[in-house]
mmCIF file with all atom_site columns, C-alpha atoms in Angstrom:
data_model
loop_
_atom_site.group_PDB
_atom_site.id
_atom_site.type_symbol
_atom_site.label_atom_id
_atom_site.label_alt_id
_atom_site.label_comp_id
_atom_site.label_asym_id
_atom_site.label_entity_id
_atom_site.label_seq_id
_atom_site.pdbx_PDB_ins_code
_atom_site.Cartn_x
_atom_site.Cartn_y
_atom_site.Cartn_z
_atom_site.occupancy
_atom_site.B_iso_or_equiv
_atom_site.pdbx_formal_charge
_atom_site.auth_seq_id
_atom_site.auth_comp_id
_atom_site.auth_asym_id
_atom_site.auth_atom_id
_atom_site.pdbx_PDB_model_num
ATOM 1   C CA . UNK A 1 1   ? -108.160 -10.523 17.775 1.00 60.00 ? 1   UNK A CA 1
ATOM 2   C CA . UNK A 1 2   ? -106.812 -12.673 20.549 1.00 70.00 ? 2   UNK A CA 1
ATOM 3   C CA . UNK A 1 3   ? -107.819 -11.603 24.011 1.00 91.00 ? 3   UNK A CA 1
ATOM 4   C CA . UNK A 1 4   ? -104.834 -13.214 25.727 1.00 95.00 ? 4   UNK A CA 1
ATOM 5   C CA . UNK A 1 5   ? -101.469 -13.348 24.004 1.00 95.00 ? 5   UNK A CA 1
ATOM 6   C CA . UNK A 1 6   ? -98.484  -15.269 25.246 1.00 96.00 ? 6   UNK A CA 1
ATOM 7   C CA . UNK A 1 7   ? -95.713  -14.545 22.783 1.00 95.00 ? 7   UNK A CA 1
ATOM 8   C CA . UNK A 1 8   ? -93.194  -17.082 24.057 1.00 94.00 ? 8   UNK A CA 1
ATOM 9   C CA . UNK A 1 9   ? -94.098  -20.615 22.964 1.00 92.00 ? 9   UNK A CA 1
ATOM 10  C CA . UNK A 1 10  ? -91.053  -21.983 24.775 1.00 94.00 ? 10  UNK A CA 1
ATOM 11  C CA . UNK A 1 11  ? -88.235  -20.854 27.065 1.00 95.00 ? 11  UNK A CA 1
ATOM 12  C CA . UNK A 1 12  ? -85.042  -22.400 28.405 1.00 96.00 ? 12  UNK A CA 1
ATOM 13  C CA . UNK A 1 13  ? -83.711  -20.915 31.632 1.00 96.00 ? 13  UNK A CA 1
ATOM 14  C CA . UNK A 1 14  ? -80.770  -21.824 33.824 1.00 96.00 ? 14  UNK A CA 1
ATOM 15  C CA . UNK A 1 15  ? -81.639  -23.046 37.285 1.00 96.00 ? 15  UNK A CA 1
ATOM 16  C CA . UNK A 1 16  ? -81.662  -20.321 39.963 1.00 96.00 ? 16  UNK A CA 1
ATOM 17  C CA . UNK A 1 17  ? -82.141  -17.538 37.436 1.00 97.00 ? 17  UNK A CA 1
ATOM 18  C CA . UNK A 1 18  ? -85.255  -15.359 37.442 1.00 97.00 ? 18  UNK A CA 1
ATOM 19  C CA . UNK A 1 19  ? -87.815  -15.927 34.685 1.00 97.00 ? 19  UNK A CA 1
ATOM 20  C CA . UNK A 1 20  ? -90.333  -13.554 33.142 1.00 97.00 ? 20  UNK A CA 1
ATOM 21  C CA . UNK A 1 21  ? -93.213  -15.027 31.180 1.00 98.00 ? 21  UNK A CA 1
ATOM 22  C CA . UNK A 1 22  ? -95.075  -12.549 29.025 1.00 98.00 ? 22  UNK A CA 1
ATOM 23  C CA . UNK A 1 23  ? -98.817  -12.059 28.860 1.00 98.00 ? 23  UNK A CA 1
ATOM 24  C CA . UNK A 1 24  ? -100.745 -9.275  27.176 1.00 97.00 ? 24  UNK A CA 1
ATOM 25  C CA . UNK A 1 25  ? -104.493 -8.981  27.214 1.00 96.00 ? 25  UNK A CA 1
ATOM 26  C CA . UNK A 1 26  ? -107.221 -7.143  25.401 1.00 95.00 ? 26  UNK A CA 1
ATOM 27  C CA . UNK A 1 27  ? -110.429 -6.017  27.038 1.00 92.00 ? 27  UNK A CA 1
ATOM 28  C CA . UNK A 1 28  ? -112.689 -2.983  27.072 1.00 90.00 ? 28  UNK A CA 1
ATOM 29  C CA . UNK A 1 29  ? -114.023 -3.807  30.532 1.00 88.00 ? 29  UNK A CA 1
ATOM 30  C CA . UNK A 1 30  ? -112.868 -1.711  33.472 1.00 88.00 ? 30  UNK A CA 1
ATOM 31  C CA . UNK A 1 31  ? -113.202 -4.613  35.859 1.00 87.00 ? 31  UNK A CA 1
ATOM 32  C CA . UNK A 1 32  ? -111.401 -7.834  35.105 1.00 90.00 ? 32  UNK A CA 1
ATOM 33  C CA . UNK A 1 33  ? -109.139 -10.402 36.704 1.00 91.00 ? 33  UNK A CA 1
ATOM 34  C CA . UNK A 1 34  ? -105.938 -11.997 35.525 1.00 94.00 ? 34  UNK A CA 1
ATOM 35  C CA . UNK A 1 35  ? -104.741 -15.456 36.491 1.00 94.00 ? 35  UNK A CA 1
ATOM 36  C CA . UNK A 1 36  ? -101.637 -17.535 35.986 1.00 97.00 ? 36  UNK A CA 1
ATOM 37  C CA . UNK A 1 37  ? -101.718 -21.315 36.060 1.00 96.00 ? 37  UNK A CA 1
ATOM 38  C CA . UNK A 1 38  ? -98.990  -23.924 35.846 1.00 96.00 ? 38  UNK A CA 1
ATOM 39  C CA . UNK A 1 39  ? -99.489  -27.279 34.126 1.00 95.00 ? 39  UNK A CA 1
ATOM 40  C CA . UNK A 1 40  ? -96.764  -29.866 34.792 1.00 94.00 ? 40  UNK A CA 1
ATOM 41  C CA . UNK A 1 41  ? -96.506  -33.027 32.751 1.00 91.00 ? 41  UNK A CA 1
ATOM 42  C CA . UNK A 1 42  ? -98.942  -34.720 35.132 1.00 88.00 ? 42  UNK A CA 1
ATOM 43  C CA . UNK A 1 43  ? -101.704 -32.707 33.466 1.00 88.00 ? 43  UNK A CA 1
ATOM 44  C CA . UNK A 1 44  ? -103.439 -30.843 36.249 1.00 87.00 ? 44  UNK A CA 1
ATOM 45  C CA . UNK A 1 45  ? -103.641 -27.064 36.163 1.00 91.00 ? 45  UNK A CA 1
ATOM 46  C CA . UNK A 1 46  ? -102.273 -25.440 39.308 1.00 93.00 ? 46  UNK A CA 1
ATOM 47  C CA . UNK A 1 47  ? -103.288 -21.907 40.279 1.00 93.00 ? 47  UNK A CA 1
ATOM 48  C CA . UNK A 1 48  ? -100.301 -19.637 40.880 1.00 96.00 ? 48  UNK A CA 1
ATOM 49  C CA . UNK A 1 49  ? -101.390 -16.032 41.246 1.00 95.00 ? 49  UNK A CA 1
ATOM 50  C CA . UNK A 1 50  ? -104.259 -13.592 40.702 1.00 93.00 ? 50  UNK A CA 1
ATOM 51  C CA . UNK A 1 51  ? -104.356 -9.861  39.905 1.00 94.00 ? 51  UNK A CA 1
ATOM 52  C CA . UNK A 1 52  ? -107.526 -7.799  39.945 1.00 91.00 ? 52  UNK A CA 1
ATOM 53  C CA . UNK A 1 53  ? -107.779 -4.826  37.631 1.00 91.00 ? 53  UNK A CA 1
ATOM 54  C CA . UNK A 1 54  ? -108.382 -2.472  40.564 1.00 90.00 ? 54  UNK A CA 1
ATOM 55  C CA . UNK A 1 55  ? -105.530 -3.835  42.649 1.00 89.00 ? 55  UNK A CA 1
ATOM 56  C CA . UNK A 1 56  ? -102.975 -1.077  43.035 1.00 87.00 ? 56  UNK A CA 1
ATOM 57  C CA . UNK A 1 57  ? -100.108 -3.306  44.016 1.00 93.00 ? 57  UNK A CA 1
ATOM 58  C CA . UNK A 1 58  ? -98.609  -6.145  42.057 1.00 95.00 ? 58  UNK A CA 1
ATOM 59  C CA . UNK A 1 59  ? -99.678  -9.525  43.354 1.00 94.00 ? 59  UNK A CA 1
ATOM 60  C CA . UNK A 1 60  ? -97.091  -11.772 44.962 1.00 95.00 ? 60  UNK A CA 1
ATOM 61  C CA . UNK A 1 61  ? -97.252  -15.411 46.069 1.00 94.00 ? 61  UNK A CA 1
ATOM 62  C CA . UNK A 1 62  ? -93.957  -16.752 47.357 1.00 96.00 ? 62  UNK A CA 1
ATOM 63  C CA . UNK A 1 63  ? -91.520  -16.934 44.437 1.00 97.00 ? 63  UNK A CA 1
ATOM 64  C CA . UNK A 1 64  ? -94.215  -15.767 42.024 1.00 97.00 ? 64  UNK A CA 1
ATOM 65  C CA . UNK A 1 65  ? -95.026  -12.146 41.335 1.00 97.00 ? 65  UNK A CA 1
ATOM 66  C CA . UNK A 1 66  ? -97.135  -10.508 38.707 1.00 97.00 ? 66  UNK A CA 1
ATOM 67  C CA . UNK A 1 67  ? -95.772  -7.464  36.910 1.00 97.00 ? 67  UNK A CA 1
ATOM 68  C CA . UNK A 1 68  ? -99.053  -5.693  36.204 1.00 96.00 ? 68  UNK A CA 1
ATOM 69  C CA . UNK A 1 69  ? -98.833  -2.776  33.779 1.00 96.00 ? 69  UNK A CA 1
ATOM 70  C CA . UNK A 1 70  ? -102.400 -1.689  33.231 1.00 94.00 ? 70  UNK A CA 1
ATOM 71  C CA . UNK A 1 71  ? -101.765 0.987   30.625 1.00 94.00 ? 71  UNK A CA 1
ATOM 72  C CA . UNK A 1 72  ? -99.816  -1.480  28.529 1.00 96.00 ? 72  UNK A CA 1
ATOM 73  C CA . UNK A 1 73  ? -102.320 -4.258  29.239 1.00 96.00 ? 73  UNK A CA 1
ATOM 74  C CA . UNK A 1 74  ? -99.634  -6.623  30.293 1.00 97.00 ? 74  UNK A CA 1
ATOM 75  C CA . UNK A 1 75  ? -99.532  -9.068  33.190 1.00 97.00 ? 75  UNK A CA 1
ATOM 76  C CA . UNK A 1 76  ? -96.181  -10.794 33.105 1.00 98.00 ? 76  UNK A CA 1
ATOM 77  C CA . UNK A 1 77  ? -95.386  -13.581 35.544 1.00 98.00 ? 77  UNK A CA 1
ATOM 78  C CA . UNK A 1 78  ? -92.035  -13.370 37.289 1.00 98.00 ? 78  UNK A CA 1
ATOM 79  C CA . UNK A 1 79  ? -90.545  -16.458 38.928 1.00 97.00 ? 79  UNK A CA 1
ATOM 80  C CA . UNK A 1 80  ? -87.592  -15.700 41.155 1.00 95.00 ? 80  UNK A CA 1
ATOM 81  C CA . UNK A 1 81  ? -84.793  -18.210 41.743 1.00 94.00 ? 81  UNK A CA 1
ATOM 82  C CA . UNK A 1 82  ? -86.110  -20.830 39.339 1.00 96.00 ? 82  UNK A CA 1
ATOM 83  C CA . UNK A 1 83  ? -86.045  -24.490 40.309 1.00 96.00 ? 83  UNK A CA 1
ATOM 84  C CA . UNK A 1 84  ? -86.045  -27.675 38.249 1.00 96.00 ? 84  UNK A CA 1
ATOM 85  C CA . UNK A 1 85  ? -89.617  -28.320 39.418 1.00 96.00 ? 85  UNK A CA 1
ATOM 86  C CA . UNK A 1 86  ? -90.717  -25.125 37.703 1.00 97.00 ? 86  UNK A CA 1
ATOM 87  C CA . UNK A 1 87  ? -90.448  -26.850 34.328 1.00 97.00 ? 87  UNK A CA 1
ATOM 88  C CA . UNK A 1 88  ? -94.012  -26.906 33.012 1.00 97.00 ? 88  UNK A CA 1
ATOM 89  C CA . UNK A 1 89  ? -96.508  -25.170 30.763 1.00 96.00 ? 89  UNK A CA 1
ATOM 90  C CA . UNK A 1 90  ? -97.648  -21.792 32.052 1.00 97.00 ? 90  UNK A CA 1
ATOM 91  C CA . UNK A 1 91  ? -100.981 -20.276 31.102 1.00 96.00 ? 91  UNK A CA 1
ATOM 92  C CA . UNK A 1 92  ? -102.270 -16.750 31.472 1.00 97.00 ? 92  UNK A CA 1
ATOM 93  C CA . UNK A 1 93  ? -106.050 -16.317 31.708 1.00 95.00 ? 93  UNK A CA 1
ATOM 94  C CA . UNK A 1 94  ? -108.530 -13.479 32.113 1.00 93.00 ? 94  UNK A CA 1
ATOM 95  C CA . UNK A 1 95  ? -112.040 -13.110 33.457 1.00 88.00 ? 95  UNK A CA 1
ATOM 96  C CA . UNK A 1 96  ? -113.876 -10.045 32.183 1.00 83.00 ? 96  UNK A CA 1
ATOM 97  C CA . UNK A 1 97  ? -116.526 -7.973  33.883 1.00 70.00 ? 97  UNK A CA 1
ATOM 98  C CA . UNK A 1 98  ? -117.881 -7.553  37.384 1.00 61.00 ? 98  UNK A CA 1
ATOM 99  C CA . UNK A 1 99  ? -120.662 -10.047 37.044 1.00 57.00 ? 99  UNK A CA 1
ATOM 100 C CA . UNK A 1 100 ? -119.842 -12.865 39.381 1.00 53.00 ? 100 UNK A CA 1
ATOM 101 C CA . UNK A 1 101 ? -121.845 -15.231 37.249 1.00 54.00 ? 101 UNK A CA 1
ATOM 102 C CA . UNK A 1 102 ? -119.328 -14.831 34.452 1.00 59.00 ? 102 UNK A CA 1
ATOM 103 C CA . UNK A 1 103 ? -117.602 -18.173 34.620 1.00 66.00 ? 103 UNK A CA 1
ATOM 104 C CA . UNK A 1 104 ? -115.660 -17.798 31.429 1.00 76.00 ? 104 UNK A CA 1
ATOM 105 C CA . UNK A 1 105 ? -111.918 -17.656 31.677 1.00 86.00 ? 105 UNK A CA 1
ATOM 106 C CA . UNK A 1 106 ? -110.199 -16.659 28.455 1.00 90.00 ? 106 UNK A CA 1
ATOM 107 C CA . UNK A 1 107 ? -106.940 -18.558 28.126 1.00 93.00 ? 107 UNK A CA 1
ATOM 108 C CA . UNK A 1 108 ? -103.677 -17.930 26.362 1.00 94.00 ? 108 UNK A CA 1
ATOM 109 C CA . UNK A 1 109 ? -101.922 -20.597 24.335 1.00 93.00 ? 109 UNK A CA 1
ATOM 110 C CA . UNK A 1 110 ? -99.290  -21.104 27.015 1.00 94.00 ? 110 UNK A CA 1
ATOM 111 C CA . UNK A 1 111 ? -95.517  -20.972 27.377 1.00 96.00 ? 111 UNK A CA 1
ATOM 112 C CA . UNK A 1 112 ? -93.460  -24.098 27.859 1.00 96.00 ? 112 UNK A CA 1
ATOM 113 C CA . UNK A 1 113 ? -90.741  -23.393 30.419 1.00 97.00 ? 113 UNK A CA 1
ATOM 114 C CA . UNK A 1 114 ? -87.767  -25.709 30.783 1.00 97.00 ? 114 UNK A CA 1
ATOM 115 C CA . UNK A 1 115 ? -85.312  -25.164 33.622 1.00 97.00 ? 115 UNK A CA 1
ATOM 116 C CA . UNK A 1 116 ? -81.814  -26.403 32.889 1.00 96.00 ? 116 UNK A CA 1
ATOM 117 C CA . UNK A 1 117 ? -79.627  -27.722 35.723 1.00 94.00 ? 117 UNK A CA 1
ATOM 118 C CA . UNK B 2 1   ? -103.470 -33.181 45.148 1.00 60.00 ? 1   UNK B CA 1
ATOM 119 C CA . UNK B 2 2   ? -105.991 -30.427 44.476 1.00 67.00 ? 2   UNK B CA 1
ATOM 120 C CA . UNK B 2 3   ? -109.091 -32.166 45.788 1.00 91.00 ? 3   UNK B CA 1
ATOM 121 C CA . UNK B 2 4   ? -110.490 -32.772 42.307 1.00 95.00 ? 4   UNK B CA 1
ATOM 122 C CA . UNK B 2 5   ? -110.294 -36.348 41.077 1.00 95.00 ? 5   UNK B CA 1
ATOM 123 C CA . UNK B 2 6   ? -110.848 -37.449 37.520 1.00 96.00 ? 6   UNK B CA 1
ATOM 124 C CA . UNK B 2 7   ? -111.241 -40.966 36.195 1.00 96.00 ? 7   UNK B CA 1
ATOM 125 C CA . UNK B 2 8   ? -110.080 -42.569 34.043 1.00 96.00 ? 8   UNK B CA 1
ATOM 126 C CA . UNK B 2 9   ? -106.676 -40.962 33.459 1.00 95.00 ? 9   UNK B CA 1
ATOM 127 C CA . UNK B 2 10  ? -106.469 -42.419 29.963 1.00 96.00 ? 10  UNK B CA 1
ATOM 128 C CA . UNK B 2 11  ? -109.184 -43.599 27.598 1.00 95.00 ? 11  UNK B CA 1
ATOM 129 C CA . UNK B 2 12  ? -109.006 -45.050 24.118 1.00 95.00 ? 12  UNK B CA 1
ATOM 130 C CA . UNK B 2 13  ? -112.289 -45.521 22.329 1.00 92.00 ? 13  UNK B CA 1
ATOM 131 C CA . UNK B 2 14  ? -113.639 -46.235 18.906 1.00 89.00 ? 14  UNK B CA 1
ATOM 132 C CA . UNK B 2 15  ? -116.042 -43.920 17.159 1.00 87.00 ? 15  UNK B CA 1
ATOM 133 C CA . UNK B 2 16  ? -119.017 -46.159 17.892 1.00 86.00 ? 16  UNK B CA 1
ATOM 134 C CA . UNK B 2 17  ? -118.311 -46.593 21.615 1.00 88.00 ? 17  UNK B CA 1
ATOM 135 C CA . UNK B 2 18  ? -120.102 -44.995 24.539 1.00 93.00 ? 18  UNK B CA 1
ATOM 136 C CA . UNK B 2 19  ? -118.044 -44.023 27.536 1.00 95.00 ? 19  UNK B CA 1
ATOM 137 C CA . UNK B 2 20  ? -118.220 -41.640 30.475 1.00 97.00 ? 20  UNK B CA 1
ATOM 138 C CA . UNK B 2 21  ? -115.693 -39.426 32.197 1.00 97.00 ? 21  UNK B CA 1
ATOM 139 C CA . UNK B 2 22  ? -116.084 -38.870 35.904 1.00 98.00 ? 22  UNK B CA 1
ATOM 140 C CA . UNK B 2 23  ? -115.087 -35.965 38.098 1.00 97.00 ? 23  UNK B CA 1
ATOM 141 C CA . UNK B 2 24  ? -115.409 -35.660 41.854 1.00 97.00 ? 24  UNK B CA 1
ATOM 142 C CA . UNK B 2 25  ? -114.555 -32.789 44.186 1.00 96.00 ? 25  UNK B CA 1
ATOM 143 C CA . UNK B 2 26  ? -114.499 -32.747 47.978 1.00 92.00 ? 26  UNK B CA 1
ATOM 144 C CA . UNK B 2 27  ? -113.775 -29.048 48.399 1.00 92.00 ? 27  UNK B CA 1
ATOM 145 C CA . UNK B 2 28  ? -117.287 -27.848 49.108 1.00 91.00 ? 28  UNK B CA 1
ATOM 146 C CA . UNK B 2 29  ? -117.361 -25.920 45.849 1.00 90.00 ? 29  UNK B CA 1
ATOM 147 C CA . UNK B 2 30  ? -120.590 -24.931 44.138 1.00 88.00 ? 30  UNK B CA 1
ATOM 148 C CA . UNK B 2 31  ? -119.470 -24.738 40.510 1.00 89.00 ? 31  UNK B CA 1
ATOM 149 C CA . UNK B 2 32  ? -117.966 -27.413 38.277 1.00 92.00 ? 32  UNK B CA 1
ATOM 150 C CA . UNK B 2 33  ? -116.554 -27.159 34.780 1.00 92.00 ? 33  UNK B CA 1
ATOM 151 C CA . UNK B 2 34  ? -115.509 -29.270 31.812 1.00 94.00 ? 34  UNK B CA 1
ATOM 152 C CA . UNK B 2 35  ? -112.654 -27.987 29.684 1.00 94.00 ? 35  UNK B CA 1
ATOM 153 C CA . UNK B 2 36  ? -111.137 -29.407 26.521 1.00 95.00 ? 36  UNK B CA 1
ATOM 154 C CA . UNK B 2 37  ? -107.405 -28.994 25.932 1.00 95.00 ? 37  UNK B CA 1
ATOM 155 C CA . UNK B 2 38  ? -106.160 -29.750 22.443 1.00 93.00 ? 38  UNK B CA 1
ATOM 156 C CA . UNK B 2 39  ? -102.536 -29.543 21.394 1.00 85.00 ? 39  UNK B CA 1
ATOM 157 C CA . UNK B 2 40  ? -101.356 -25.993 20.701 1.00 76.00 ? 40  UNK B CA 1
ATOM 158 C CA . UNK B 2 41  ? -104.788 -24.464 21.350 1.00 84.00 ? 41  UNK B CA 1
ATOM 159 C CA . UNK B 2 42  ? -106.050 -22.467 24.314 1.00 87.00 ? 42  UNK B CA 1
ATOM 160 C CA . UNK B 2 43  ? -108.281 -24.238 26.777 1.00 91.00 ? 43  UNK B CA 1
ATOM 161 C CA . UNK B 2 44  ? -111.868 -24.397 25.632 1.00 91.00 ? 44  UNK B CA 1
ATOM 162 C CA . UNK B 2 45  ? -114.654 -24.176 28.176 1.00 90.00 ? 45  UNK B CA 1
ATOM 163 C CA . UNK B 2 46  ? -117.304 -26.761 27.378 1.00 93.00 ? 46  UNK B CA 1
ATOM 164 C CA . UNK B 2 47  ? -119.828 -26.756 30.209 1.00 91.00 ? 47  UNK B CA 1
ATOM 165 C CA . UNK B 2 48  ? -120.410 -25.049 33.539 1.00 89.00 ? 48  UNK B CA 1
ATOM 166 C CA . UNK B 2 49  ? -122.653 -26.176 36.354 1.00 89.00 ? 49  UNK B CA 1
ATOM 167 C CA . UNK B 2 50  ? -123.501 -23.889 39.232 1.00 83.00 ? 50  UNK B CA 1
ATOM 168 C CA . UNK B 2 51  ? -125.393 -25.498 42.103 1.00 75.00 ? 51  UNK B CA 1
ATOM 169 C CA . UNK B 2 52  ? -126.135 -28.412 39.751 1.00 68.00 ? 52  UNK B CA 1
ATOM 170 C CA . UNK B 2 53  ? -127.718 -26.150 37.153 1.00 73.00 ? 53  UNK B CA 1
ATOM 171 C CA . UNK B 2 54  ? -126.062 -25.942 33.772 1.00 74.00 ? 54  UNK B CA 1
ATOM 172 C CA . UNK B 2 55  ? -125.230 -22.305 33.136 1.00 70.00 ? 55  UNK B CA 1
ATOM 173 C CA . UNK B 2 56  ? -122.898 -22.528 30.158 1.00 69.00 ? 56  UNK B CA 1
ATOM 174 C CA . UNK B 2 57  ? -122.843 -24.688 27.071 1.00 72.00 ? 57  UNK B CA 1
ATOM 175 C CA . UNK B 2 58  ? -120.351 -23.327 24.630 1.00 71.00 ? 58  UNK B CA 1
ATOM 176 C CA . UNK B 2 59  ? -121.780 -24.731 21.409 1.00 83.00 ? 59  UNK B CA 1
ATOM 177 C CA . UNK B 2 60  ? -120.520 -28.174 22.233 1.00 91.00 ? 60  UNK B CA 1
ATOM 178 C CA . UNK B 2 61  ? -121.635 -30.957 19.859 1.00 92.00 ? 61  UNK B CA 1
ATOM 179 C CA . UNK B 2 62  ? -124.391 -33.165 21.182 1.00 92.00 ? 62  UNK B CA 1
ATOM 180 C CA . UNK B 2 63  ? -122.101 -36.189 21.167 1.00 94.00 ? 63  UNK B CA 1
ATOM 181 C CA . UNK B 2 64  ? -120.853 -34.729 24.463 1.00 95.00 ? 64  UNK B CA 1
ATOM 182 C CA . UNK B 2 65  ? -123.485 -34.889 27.176 1.00 94.00 ? 65  UNK B CA 1
ATOM 183 C CA . UNK B 2 66  ? -122.782 -33.581 30.690 1.00 94.00 ? 66  UNK B CA 1
ATOM 184 C CA . UNK B 2 67  ? -124.471 -34.680 33.868 1.00 94.00 ? 67  UNK B CA 1
ATOM 185 C CA . UNK B 2 68  ? -124.228 -33.152 37.326 1.00 93.00 ? 68  UNK B CA 1
ATOM 186 C CA . UNK B 2 69  ? -126.218 -35.224 39.836 1.00 92.00 ? 69  UNK B CA 1
ATOM 187 C CA . UNK B 2 70  ? -124.967 -33.183 42.820 1.00 89.00 ? 70  UNK B CA 1
ATOM 188 C CA . UNK B 2 71  ? -122.498 -30.424 43.538 1.00 87.00 ? 71  UNK B CA 1
ATOM 189 C CA . UNK B 2 72  ? -119.664 -32.904 44.133 1.00 93.00 ? 72  UNK B CA 1
ATOM 190 C CA . UNK B 2 73  ? -119.933 -35.017 41.001 1.00 95.00 ? 73  UNK B CA 1
ATOM 191 C CA . UNK B 2 74  ? -119.758 -34.254 37.323 1.00 96.00 ? 74  UNK B CA 1
ATOM 192 C CA . UNK B 2 75  ? -119.874 -36.603 34.371 1.00 97.00 ? 75  UNK B CA 1
ATOM 193 C CA . UNK B 2 76  ? -119.211 -36.239 30.688 1.00 97.00 ? 76  UNK B CA 1
ATOM 194 C CA . UNK B 2 77  ? -120.952 -38.866 28.609 1.00 97.00 ? 77  UNK B CA 1
ATOM 195 C CA . UNK B 2 78  ? -119.374 -39.561 25.248 1.00 95.00 ? 78  UNK B CA 1
ATOM 196 C CA . UNK B 2 79  ? -120.919 -41.268 22.233 1.00 93.00 ? 79  UNK B CA 1
ATOM 197 C CA . UNK B 2 80  ? -120.082 -41.539 18.532 1.00 93.00 ? 80  UNK B CA 1
ATOM 198 C CA . UNK B 2 81  ? -117.034 -39.339 18.910 1.00 93.00 ? 81  UNK B CA 1
ATOM 199 C CA . UNK B 2 82  ? -114.787 -38.226 16.083 1.00 94.00 ? 82  UNK B CA 1
ATOM 200 C CA . UNK B 2 83  ? -110.982 -38.446 15.889 1.00 93.00 ? 83  UNK B CA 1
ATOM 201 C CA . UNK B 2 84  ? -110.773 -34.659 16.292 1.00 93.00 ? 84  UNK B CA 1
ATOM 202 C CA . UNK B 2 85  ? -112.301 -35.070 19.742 1.00 95.00 ? 85  UNK B CA 1
ATOM 203 C CA . UNK B 2 86  ? -109.032 -36.604 20.919 1.00 96.00 ? 86  UNK B CA 1
ATOM 204 C CA . UNK B 2 87  ? -107.733 -34.262 23.621 1.00 96.00 ? 87  UNK B CA 1
ATOM 205 C CA . UNK B 2 88  ? -107.129 -33.828 27.331 1.00 96.00 ? 88  UNK B CA 1
ATOM 206 C CA . UNK B 2 89  ? -110.430 -33.255 29.135 1.00 97.00 ? 89  UNK B CA 1
ATOM 207 C CA . UNK B 2 90  ? -110.052 -31.319 32.343 1.00 96.00 ? 90  UNK B CA 1
ATOM 208 C CA . UNK B 2 91  ? -112.561 -30.976 35.119 1.00 96.00 ? 91  UNK B CA 1
ATOM 209 C CA . UNK B 2 92  ? -112.426 -28.028 37.496 1.00 93.00 ? 92  UNK B CA 1
ATOM 210 C CA . UNK B 2 93  ? -114.364 -26.674 40.424 1.00 92.00 ? 93  UNK B CA 1
ATOM 211 C CA . UNK B 2 94  ? -114.631 -23.348 42.224 1.00 89.00 ? 94  UNK B CA 1
ATOM 212 C CA . UNK B 2 95  ? -116.528 -21.548 44.942 1.00 85.00 ? 95  UNK B CA 1
ATOM 213 C CA . UNK B 2 96  ? -118.309 -18.780 43.126 1.00 75.00 ? 96  UNK B CA 1
ATOM 214 C CA . UNK B 2 97  ? -118.654 -15.635 45.208 1.00 65.00 ? 97  UNK B CA 1
ATOM 215 C CA . UNK B 2 98  ? -116.821 -12.533 44.065 1.00 60.00 ? 98  UNK B CA 1
ATOM 216 C CA . UNK B 2 99  ? -115.385 -13.250 40.639 1.00 59.00 ? 99  UNK B CA 1
ATOM 217 C CA . UNK B 2 100 ? -111.754 -13.775 41.559 1.00 64.00 ? 100 UNK B CA 1
ATOM 218 C CA . UNK B 2 101 ? -112.139 -17.371 42.582 1.00 74.00 ? 101 UNK B CA 1
ATOM 219 C CA . UNK B 2 102 ? -109.437 -19.661 41.412 1.00 84.00 ? 102 UNK B CA 1
ATOM 220 C CA . UNK B 2 103 ? -110.296 -22.882 39.671 1.00 89.00 ? 103 UNK B CA 1
ATOM 221 C CA . UNK B 2 104 ? -109.110 -26.169 41.098 1.00 91.00 ? 104 UNK B CA 1
ATOM 222 C CA . UNK B 2 105 ? -108.389 -28.689 38.365 1.00 93.00 ? 105 UNK B CA 1
ATOM 223 C CA . UNK B 2 106 ? -108.166 -32.431 38.182 1.00 94.00 ? 106 UNK B CA 1
ATOM 224 C CA . UNK B 2 107 ? -105.350 -34.185 36.356 1.00 93.00 ? 107 UNK B CA 1
ATOM 225 C CA . UNK B 2 108 ? -107.513 -34.739 33.319 1.00 95.00 ? 108 UNK B CA 1
ATOM 226 C CA . UNK B 2 109 ? -108.518 -37.632 31.118 1.00 96.00 ? 109 UNK B CA 1
ATOM 227 C CA . UNK B 2 110 ? -106.378 -38.106 28.025 1.00 96.00 ? 110 UNK B CA 1
ATOM 228 C CA . UNK B 2 111 ? -108.857 -39.268 25.402 1.00 96.00 ? 111 UNK B CA 1
ATOM 229 C CA . UNK B 2 112 ? -107.888 -40.897 22.129 1.00 95.00 ? 112 UNK B CA 1
ATOM 230 C CA . UNK B 2 113 ? -110.588 -41.593 19.554 1.00 94.00 ? 113 UNK B CA 1
ATOM 231 C CA . UNK B 2 114 ? -109.646 -44.130 16.921 1.00 91.00 ? 114 UNK B CA 1
#
């Protein structure tokens, strides 16, 4: 079974609209962390936002927010007021466990987001 | 600019060649990573170095050989590669402390094996 599932391989969104990118995860650990990264066509992965499993509030970073629904094991990324520069691949990733020597991030397959002018 | 620099950006090599990928970070991080990104597949972690010690080797074929001479530099030596090794190779670094550290990535090396 996949640990990180991103069900939307691609999305087209009109500029200035809000976007929700889906991510569901599977883990039996009580402590884990969830990450979202953006990969533009230039290739580098850019960190967007982090949510810890014990965080009671949804994480926010500027126009990015994470809709964390623990019981449903979902961690959707919400981008408000989308911009043309938001066009990119978006990846959801998870780190399991409390051991800070666990360097493994488990990655989803990504969602390609295209913002239309 | 994330502070992680990878060279070269593009590399085409034959199956009998030997080449090296280079990664450099000036962020003061203590962990460095090699990832492989193939089309339509999740990122695959290849190697992890923490304080220059290799802590992860995810069953990577021996034709890939990492080297970490210091905490700022990481190499991936390539020899007798196969066409299926063609992919984007990403280097990343982080400051390992509490488990929620974000990774800083380079722009990657797009490798084509002919």
